[in-house]
XYZ file of C-alpha atoms in Angstrom:
407
model
C 8.962 -20.827 -22.256
C 9.073 -17.062 -22.613
C 10.245 -15.482 -19.373
C 7.587 -12.789 -19.404
C 4.855 -15.397 -19.683
C 6.364 -17.149 -16.698
C 6.290 -13.942 -14.724
C 2.714 -13.231 -15.751
C 1.594 -16.697 -14.610
C 3.457 -16.284 -11.345
C 1.843 -12.910 -10.630
C -1.516 -14.318 -11.627
C -1.071 -17.181 -9.130
C -0.487 -14.633 -6.384
C -3.547 -12.533 -7.348
C -5.860 -15.528 -7.518
C -4.772 -16.992 -4.209
C -5.027 -13.628 -2.451
C -8.582 -13.317 -3.836
C -9.349 -16.547 -1.954
C -7.713 -15.056 1.144
C -4.828 -17.538 1.201
C -2.040 -16.473 3.547
C 0.179 -14.074 1.626
C 3.407 -16.042 2.288
C 1.798 -19.132 0.832
C 0.551 -17.228 -2.169
C 4.040 -15.876 -2.900
C 5.521 -19.323 -2.341
C 3.036 -20.674 -4.919
C 4.360 -18.147 -7.378
C 7.818 -19.482 -6.679
C 6.513 -23.005 -7.370
C 5.115 -21.861 -10.725
C 8.500 -20.420 -11.678
C 10.263 -23.586 -10.595
C 7.940 -25.865 -12.560
C 8.088 -23.796 -15.734
C 11.740 -22.881 -15.724
C 13.737 -25.381 -13.693
C 12.070 -28.538 -12.178
C 15.280 -29.514 -10.402
C 14.992 -30.819 -6.861
C 18.538 -29.604 -6.290
C 17.332 -26.029 -6.847
C 14.609 -26.388 -4.179
C 17.132 -27.717 -1.724
C 19.898 -25.206 -2.465
C 17.425 -22.313 -2.236
C 16.195 -23.708 1.166
C 19.787 -24.031 2.384
C 20.595 -20.464 1.232
C 17.531 -19.117 3.061
C 18.404 -21.073 6.220
C 22.103 -20.087 6.296
C 22.035 -16.424 5.226
C 22.648 -14.178 8.266
C 20.119 -11.813 6.705
C 17.251 -14.242 7.356
C 17.823 -14.294 11.136
C 18.603 -10.634 11.329
C 15.257 -9.788 9.698
C 13.236 -12.301 11.764
C 14.715 -11.103 15.103
C 14.425 -7.441 14.032
C 10.744 -7.940 13.334
C 10.193 -9.932 16.531
C 11.851 -7.278 18.672
C 9.861 -4.531 16.940
C 6.695 -6.425 18.099
C 8.160 -6.711 21.625
C 8.714 -2.933 21.626
C 5.163 -2.316 20.559
C 3.861 -4.432 23.507
C 6.067 -2.450 25.902
C 4.925 0.950 24.598
C 1.260 -0.037 24.428
C 0.967 -1.749 27.878
C 2.949 1.033 29.635
C 0.560 3.646 28.305
C 3.411 5.402 26.473
C 1.949 4.824 22.992
C -1.425 6.344 23.897
C 0.283 9.175 25.717
C 2.492 9.969 22.747
C -0.404 10.069 20.288
C -2.371 12.411 22.629
C 0.670 14.641 22.946
C 1.205 14.798 19.210
C -2.481 15.536 18.593
C -2.193 18.472 21.070
C 1.008 19.627 19.387
C -0.191 19.403 15.729
C -3.947 19.965 16.440
C -4.703 17.467 13.723
C -4.943 13.674 13.776
C -4.179 13.579 10.070
C -0.755 15.159 10.658
C -0.020 12.510 13.308
C -1.105 9.796 10.871
C 1.432 11.054 8.343
C 4.323 12.260 10.483
C 4.775 9.298 12.847
C 5.103 6.536 10.205
C 7.405 8.817 8.235
C 9.607 9.413 11.242
C 9.671 5.724 12.165
C 10.631 5.009 8.545
C 14.038 6.223 9.558
C 14.249 2.985 11.578
C 16.234 0.830 9.167
C 14.811 -2.564 10.068
C 12.487 -4.805 8.082
C 9.059 -4.908 9.591
C 9.219 -1.368 11.058
C 5.729 -0.948 9.697
C 4.594 -3.204 12.574
C 5.904 -0.626 15.009
C 4.099 2.344 13.335
C 0.847 0.424 12.802
C -0.343 0.703 16.445
C 0.357 4.452 16.334
C -1.771 4.808 13.238
C -4.481 2.742 14.893
C -4.382 4.864 18.021
C -4.291 8.224 16.150
C -7.267 7.223 13.942
C -9.555 6.287 16.862
C -12.846 8.091 16.557
C -12.310 8.734 12.892
C -14.288 6.992 10.167
C -11.370 5.427 8.270
C -11.522 2.098 6.496
C -9.029 -0.636 7.381
C -7.684 -0.438 3.822
C -6.917 3.312 4.146
C -5.257 2.746 7.582
C -3.093 0.013 6.050
C -2.132 2.061 2.979
C -1.427 5.162 5.109
C 0.842 3.244 7.497
C 2.614 1.470 4.619
C 3.035 4.481 2.363
C 4.229 7.048 4.853
C 6.584 4.488 6.425
C 8.566 4.713 3.167
C 8.709 8.470 2.541
C 12.419 8.541 3.144
C 13.265 5.231 1.502
C 15.241 6.910 -1.312
C 16.895 9.698 0.664
C 17.661 8.582 4.206
C 21.330 7.854 5.157
C 20.034 5.363 7.774
C 18.438 3.061 5.159
C 20.784 0.157 4.411
C 19.819 0.190 0.760
C 21.196 3.743 0.407
C 24.523 2.679 1.864
C 24.681 -0.343 -0.416
C 23.698 1.734 -3.503
C 26.440 4.309 -2.929
C 29.057 1.646 -2.308
C 28.189 -0.153 -5.569
C 27.780 2.967 -7.754
C 30.844 4.739 -6.321
C 28.844 7.800 -5.220
C 29.207 9.747 -1.999
C 26.203 9.160 0.285
C 25.599 12.886 0.891
C 25.544 13.585 -2.856
C 22.810 10.960 -3.485
C 20.791 12.180 -0.497
C 20.885 15.787 -1.744
C 20.051 14.617 -5.311
C 16.874 12.860 -4.101
C 15.737 14.777 -1.016
C 13.173 16.649 -3.127
C 11.589 13.306 -3.983
C 10.941 12.611 -0.276
C 9.067 15.909 -0.098
C 7.074 15.044 -3.243
C 6.279 11.576 -1.804
C 4.921 13.170 1.362
C 2.826 15.694 -0.503
C 1.322 13.154 -2.952
C 0.460 10.828 -0.051
C -1.148 13.667 1.831
C -3.455 14.637 -1.046
C -4.344 11.067 -2.069
C -4.646 9.324 1.343
C -5.338 12.003 3.957
C -6.813 15.053 2.326
C -10.096 13.190 1.667
C -10.378 12.711 5.454
C -10.620 16.419 6.266
C -14.203 16.048 7.502
C -13.103 13.274 9.826
C -10.163 15.064 11.289
C -10.109 15.306 15.080
C -8.909 18.620 16.394
C -7.576 17.946 19.866
C -5.351 20.856 20.633
C -5.866 22.109 24.205
C -4.175 24.354 26.632
C -1.578 22.339 28.541
C -0.484 22.882 32.080
C 3.130 22.605 33.103
C 2.522 19.097 34.463
C 0.806 17.840 31.342
C 3.530 19.313 29.130
C 6.110 17.463 31.147
C 4.082 14.241 30.842
C 3.668 14.739 27.068
C 7.403 15.370 26.669
C 8.198 12.226 28.671
C 5.863 10.070 26.578
C 7.274 11.338 23.276
C 10.891 10.852 24.460
C 10.091 7.352 25.769
C 8.500 6.317 22.478
C 11.149 7.803 20.250
C 14.255 6.835 22.275
C 14.300 3.142 21.201
C 14.232 4.281 17.545
C 17.093 6.733 18.128
C 19.052 4.124 20.080
C 18.500 1.585 17.323
C 19.788 3.960 14.690
C 22.804 4.946 16.749
C 23.748 1.329 17.503
C 23.629 0.468 13.809
C 25.457 3.579 12.541
C 28.145 3.894 15.236
C 28.760 0.263 16.180
C 27.650 -1.300 12.847
C 25.265 -3.643 14.670
C 22.787 -5.827 12.759
C 19.213 -4.548 13.005
C 18.034 -7.579 15.067
C 20.676 -7.119 17.774
C 20.239 -3.354 17.961
C 16.488 -3.664 18.365
C 16.899 -6.391 20.944
C 19.120 -4.117 23.030
C 16.549 -1.312 22.760
C 13.813 -3.672 24.058
C 15.927 -4.881 26.975
C 16.905 -1.322 27.879
C 13.262 -0.348 28.231
C 12.413 -3.103 30.755
C 14.256 -1.525 33.773
C 13.360 1.953 32.460
C 9.622 1.315 32.749
C 10.060 -0.287 36.167
C 11.895 2.820 37.335
C 9.124 5.005 35.991
C 6.516 2.874 37.763
C 5.045 1.711 34.441
C 6.168 -1.931 34.612
C 5.235 -4.367 31.808
C 5.420 -8.046 32.751
C 8.400 -9.654 30.956
C 6.298 -12.669 30.065
C 3.764 -10.483 28.283
C 6.541 -8.685 26.317
C 8.096 -11.809 24.842
C 4.974 -14.045 24.473
C 2.483 -11.557 23.114
C 5.013 -10.370 20.525
C 5.288 -13.901 18.992
C 3.160 -13.802 15.821
C 3.628 -17.210 14.169
C 1.631 -16.329 11.049
C 3.742 -13.205 10.407
C 7.061 -14.916 10.983
C 6.068 -17.746 8.683
C 5.244 -15.228 6.062
C 8.768 -13.750 6.401
C 10.415 -17.153 5.923
C 8.333 -17.995 2.900
C 8.980 -14.630 1.229
C 12.752 -15.003 1.825
C 12.565 -18.505 0.349
C 10.806 -17.095 -2.731
C 13.547 -14.562 -3.192
C 16.161 -17.320 -3.140
C 14.083 -19.312 -5.730
C 14.161 -16.297 -8.001
C 17.940 -16.574 -8.325
C 18.085 -20.385 -8.061
C 15.650 -21.067 -10.917
C 17.394 -18.530 -13.161
C 14.244 -16.384 -13.522
C 15.888 -13.188 -12.296
C 18.911 -13.468 -14.605
C 16.732 -14.347 -17.634
C 14.424 -11.421 -16.889
C 17.346 -8.989 -16.786
C 18.727 -10.380 -20.033
C 15.312 -10.134 -21.747
C 14.966 -6.523 -20.668
C 18.356 -5.612 -21.975
C 17.511 -7.102 -25.343
C 14.490 -4.854 -25.870
C 14.827 -2.192 -28.650
C 14.286 0.737 -26.309
C 16.475 3.662 -25.139
C 18.919 2.743 -22.348
C 17.309 4.961 -19.676
C 13.858 3.471 -20.396
C 15.173 -0.098 -20.160
C 17.069 0.801 -17.015
C 13.920 2.226 -15.375
C 11.872 -0.863 -16.439
C 14.557 -3.152 -15.039
C 14.609 -1.330 -11.705
C 10.834 -1.467 -11.407
C 10.671 -5.150 -12.292
C 13.414 -6.186 -9.880
C 11.659 -4.160 -7.174
C 8.410 -5.990 -7.966
C 10.113 -9.406 -7.850
C 12.199 -8.971 -4.692
C 10.220 -6.461 -2.583
C 13.417 -5.392 -0.962
C 15.684 -2.384 -1.519
C 18.718 -4.558 -1.258
C 17.284 -6.715 -4.051
C 16.809 -4.078 -6.726
C 19.912 -2.197 -5.681
C 22.054 -5.374 -5.908
C 20.756 -5.975 -9.473
C 20.391 -2.486 -10.805
C 23.283 -0.578 -9.338
C 26.044 -2.717 -10.891
C 24.431 -2.003 -14.294
C 24.246 1.683 -13.351
C 27.935 1.672 -12.478
C 28.768 0.009 -15.845
C 26.634 2.355 -17.963
C 27.590 5.645 -16.332
C 30.135 5.395 -13.477
C 29.441 8.013 -10.816
C 26.180 9.173 -12.472
C 23.707 10.602 -9.949
C 21.027 10.573 -12.604
C 21.225 6.812 -13.184
C 21.709 6.118 -9.471
C 18.630 8.288 -8.780
C 16.666 6.325 -11.413
C 17.658 2.985 -9.833
C 16.630 4.147 -6.352
C 13.292 5.739 -7.327
C 11.991 3.238 -9.919
C 13.196 0.300 -7.848
C 11.347 1.756 -4.833
C 8.223 2.184 -6.937
C 8.391 -1.433 -7.936
C 9.039 -2.434 -4.306
C 5.978 -0.490 -3.125
C 3.687 -2.271 -5.601
C 4.394 -5.858 -4.673
C 2.933 -8.221 -2.034
C 6.483 -9.573 -1.654
C 7.247 -6.388 0.279
C 6.983 -7.443 3.897
C 5.776 -4.053 5.192
C 2.784 -4.322 2.935
C 2.008 -7.761 4.331
C 2.391 -6.500 7.889
C 0.126 -3.500 7.353
C -2.645 -5.450 5.658
C -2.495 -8.156 8.298
C -2.457 -5.761 11.240
C -5.436 -3.754 10.121
C -7.236 -6.797 8.695
C -7.592 -4.802 5.508
C -8.578 -5.906 1.973
C -5.395 -6.327 0.011
C -6.740 -5.002 -3.299
C -8.393 -1.904 -1.800
C -5.111 -0.991 -0.111
C -3.177 -1.742 -3.267
C -5.369 0.527 -5.364
C -4.589 3.506 -3.093
C -0.886 2.780 -3.131
C -0.928 2.341 -6.906
C -2.453 5.771 -7.436
C 0.283 7.411 -5.303
C 3.136 5.520 -7.010
C 1.769 6.246 -10.525
C 1.711 9.997 -9.783
C 5.243 9.767 -8.369
C 6.489 7.873 -11.427
C 5.147 10.629 -13.710
C 6.658 13.398 -11.569
C 10.065 11.760 -11.383
C 10.102 10.826 -15.100
C 9.283 14.446 -16.067
C 11.909 15.781 -13.632
C 14.549 13.375 -15.000
C 13.757 14.194 -18.620
C 14.023 17.945 -18.127
C 17.119 17.853 -15.910
C 19.012 15.061 -17.662
C 22.781 15.433 -17.240
C-alpha cells in the first residue's frame, strides 16, 4: 500500500478518536496499530518495539524528568512561591500578558520533556481574573514554551544537531537567534494581543520589605531551573536525575524558610497516572514507526519526488517532526541527510531545525501539547487551530528569509 495513504489513515485515526475524547496516548497508539496492520503485521515487530521502549534509557529519563517536574510544581505551589513569583512579575512588568509570554519562554530553557507541565501552573496563576479560554491558555503555554527550541544551547536537540552536521554550536545559535525573536513576536500578536482588553495592570509601589519578598520568590522559583541546567551542562547528568536533585534540594530549603511542604504531598500529588501512561504509549508509537518500516519508507518516498532538493528537505523535516513529535527524532533523521547534501552548511542545518520544529509543534505526538491540553482541560482542536496559525506564519517568514539569503 502507498506509504502516504498509510500515513493519511493513521492521522485520520488520531483525529477521529480525539473527536470522541479518547485519551491522546491511546489515539496515537491506535495510529501505530493502523501502520502495523497495513505495513507489517508481524507479531515480532510489536514485541521488539515494546522491548526497545522498555529498555531505552531515554524512556526512563523522560518519565522521571516529567514526574519530578510535577513534584517541583507541587512544592512551589504549596509553599506559596509560585503565587508570589507571579505577583512579583506582574508588579515588575505591569502586564499579565507579558508574564504569560515571558515565563513559559524562560522555562523553555529547561531541557527536559514535560517542562510545559512546570510552566502551566504559572500561566494559570497569571491569567486569574482574565477572561481567557482554556484553549488559549493551553496554546499560550505550549507555544511560548518552545520559543527557543531552535536557538538555545541548553536544548539537547541543538547539541545533537551540531554533532551530526559538524557545525559549531555557537554558529548555529547565531544563525537562528533571529527566528526565536520572530517566534515570540508572532505568538504575541496571534495569542496575546487580542487579550489587550483583558490585561490586568498590577504594578504598584513596593516597599523595601515587599521588594525583598518579591526577589526571594522569583529566586526560589527560578533556582531549580538554573540548577537543573547547570547539572546537565557541567556534569552531563540526564534530565531525570538533575530534576530529582533539584526537587530534593528544595525540601530542606523550604523548611529553613518556614514554608514547609509535606514530603508525602510532594511525591503523591505529583503522580499523574494518565499523563505517565500517555508518555509510555507515545514512546511505543515512536518505536513502532521504525519497527514497521514506515519512517524509512516515508523518507525514501519523499526523496523520490521530482522537486528541488531544498523543498524536499524541508518537507522531510516537517514530516518527521509530525511523526515523532520530538526534536531528537527529526534531527536524527534529517541532519545526516543535511550532512550528506551540504557538509557544514548552516542554511541546510537551519532548515532542518526550523521545519522540523514546525512539524513537531503541529502534532499530538508532541508530549508538551498533550500536557498543556490535559492541564487546562482544553479543546484539542481549538488549541491546535491557534498553534497552526502561528506556525504557518513562521513557515512563510522563514521560507522567504531562506530564499533571499540562500548561501
